[in-house]
CSV table of C-alpha atoms in Angstrom, one decimal:
chain,number,residue,atom,x,y,z
K,1,MET,CA,153.5,148.5,23.2
K,2,ASP,CA,151.8,151.3,25.1
K,3,LEU,CA,152.1,149.2,28.2
K,4,TRP,CA,155.9,149.6,28.2
K,5,GLU,CA,156.1,153.1,26.7
K,6,TRP,CA,156.9,154.5,30.2
K,7,GLN,CA,160.3,152.9,30.0
K,8,PHE,CA,161.5,155.4,27.3
K,9,GLU,CA,161.1,158.1,29.9
K,10,GLY,CA,163.4,156.5,32.5
K,11,ALA,CA,166.2,158.5,34.0
K,12,CYS,CA,168.3,155.3,33.9
K,13,ARG,CA,168.1,155.0,30.1
K,14,ASP,CA,171.5,156.7,29.5
K,15,ALA,CA,173.1,155.6,32.8
K,16,ASP,CA,175.6,152.7,33.1
K,17,GLU,CA,173.5,149.6,33.6
K,18,ASN,CA,176.2,148.1,35.8
K,19,LEU,CA,175.3,150.7,38.4
K,20,PHE,CA,171.9,149.1,38.9
K,21,PHE,CA,173.1,145.5,39.2
K,22,HIS,CA,175.8,144.3,41.6
K,23,PRO,CA,178.7,142.3,40.3
K,24,GLU,CA,179.4,138.8,41.5
K,25,GLY,CA,180.8,138.8,45.0
K,26,GLU,CA,180.1,142.5,45.7
K,27,ARG,CA,179.5,143.0,49.5
K,28,GLY,CA,179.4,145.6,52.2
K,29,SER,CA,180.1,149.2,51.7
K,30,ALA,CA,180.9,148.8,48.0
K,31,ARG,CA,177.5,147.3,47.4
K,32,ARG,CA,175.8,150.0,49.5
K,33,ARG,CA,177.6,152.9,47.6
K,34,ARG,CA,176.7,151.4,44.2
K,35,ALA,CA,173.0,150.9,45.2
K,36,GLU,CA,172.8,154.4,46.6
K,37,ALA,CA,174.2,155.9,43.4
K,38,ALA,CA,171.6,154.0,41.4
K,39,LYS,CA,168.9,155.1,43.8
K,40,ALA,CA,170.0,158.8,43.3
K,41,ILE,CA,169.3,158.4,39.6
K,42,CYS,CA,165.9,156.8,40.4
K,43,ALA,CA,165.1,159.7,42.7
K,44,THR,CA,165.2,162.1,39.7
K,45,CYS,CA,163.1,159.7,37.5
K,46,PRO,CA,159.7,160.8,36.1
K,47,VAL,CA,158.5,157.2,35.9
K,48,LEU,CA,159.8,156.0,39.3
K,49,LYS,CA,156.3,154.9,40.3
K,50,GLU,CA,155.7,152.8,37.1
K,51,CYS,CA,159.1,151.2,37.4
K,52,ARG,CA,158.6,150.3,41.1
K,53,GLU,CA,155.1,148.9,40.5
K,54,GLN,CA,156.4,146.8,37.5
K,55,SER,CA,159.3,145.4,39.5
K,56,LEU,CA,157.1,144.4,42.4
K,57,ALA,CA,154.4,142.9,40.0
K,58,VAL,CA,156.9,140.7,38.2
K,59,ARG,CA,158.9,140.1,41.4
K,60,GLU,CA,162.1,141.3,39.8
K,61,PRO,CA,164.9,139.4,41.6
K,62,TYR,CA,167.9,141.4,40.7
K,63,GLY,CA,169.1,145.0,40.7
K,64,VAL,CA,167.7,148.4,41.7
K,65,TRP,CA,164.3,149.1,40.2
K,66,GLY,CA,162.0,152.0,41.0
K,67,GLY,CA,164.4,153.2,43.7
K,68,LEU,CA,164.3,149.8,45.6
K,69,SER,CA,167.1,147.3,46.1
K,70,GLU,CA,166.5,143.5,45.9
K,71,ASP,CA,166.3,143.3,49.6
K,72,GLU,CA,163.8,146.2,49.9
K,73,ARG,CA,161.5,144.7,47.2
K,74,ALA,CA,161.7,141.3,49.0
K,75,ALA,CA,160.7,142.9,52.3
K,76,ILE,CA,157.8,144.7,50.7
K,77,LEU,CA,156.7,141.5,49.0
K,78,ALA,CA,157.0,139.6,52.3
K,79,ARG,CA,154.4,141.7,54.0
K,80,PRO,CA,151.0,139.9,54.1
K,81,SER,CA,149.0,142.8,52.7
K,82,THR,CA,151.5,143.3,49.8
K,83,ARG,CA,151.7,139.6,49.0
K,84,GLN,CA,147.9,139.5,48.2
K,85,ALA,CA,148.1,142.7,46.1
K,86,ALA,CA,151.2,141.6,44.2
K,87,VAL,CA,149.8,138.2,43.2
């Protein structure tokens, strides 16, 4: 339980979860605006680092986690030095 305790401190706990996950078919500026709004919440989060590390460790495929979008996490994980550390 202590391993996940950090999640109770997340700034996103009281936020609309739909802000962090794009709806089917969302594209372009609408998707960017939604993701930026989610990242703004992440920027205030006291456990941003823990969230980011967890999302990279488990290769979270969807949503904004730890202030990173799906594409940003994929780019980080695609780096050779990160791939070794994330495995």
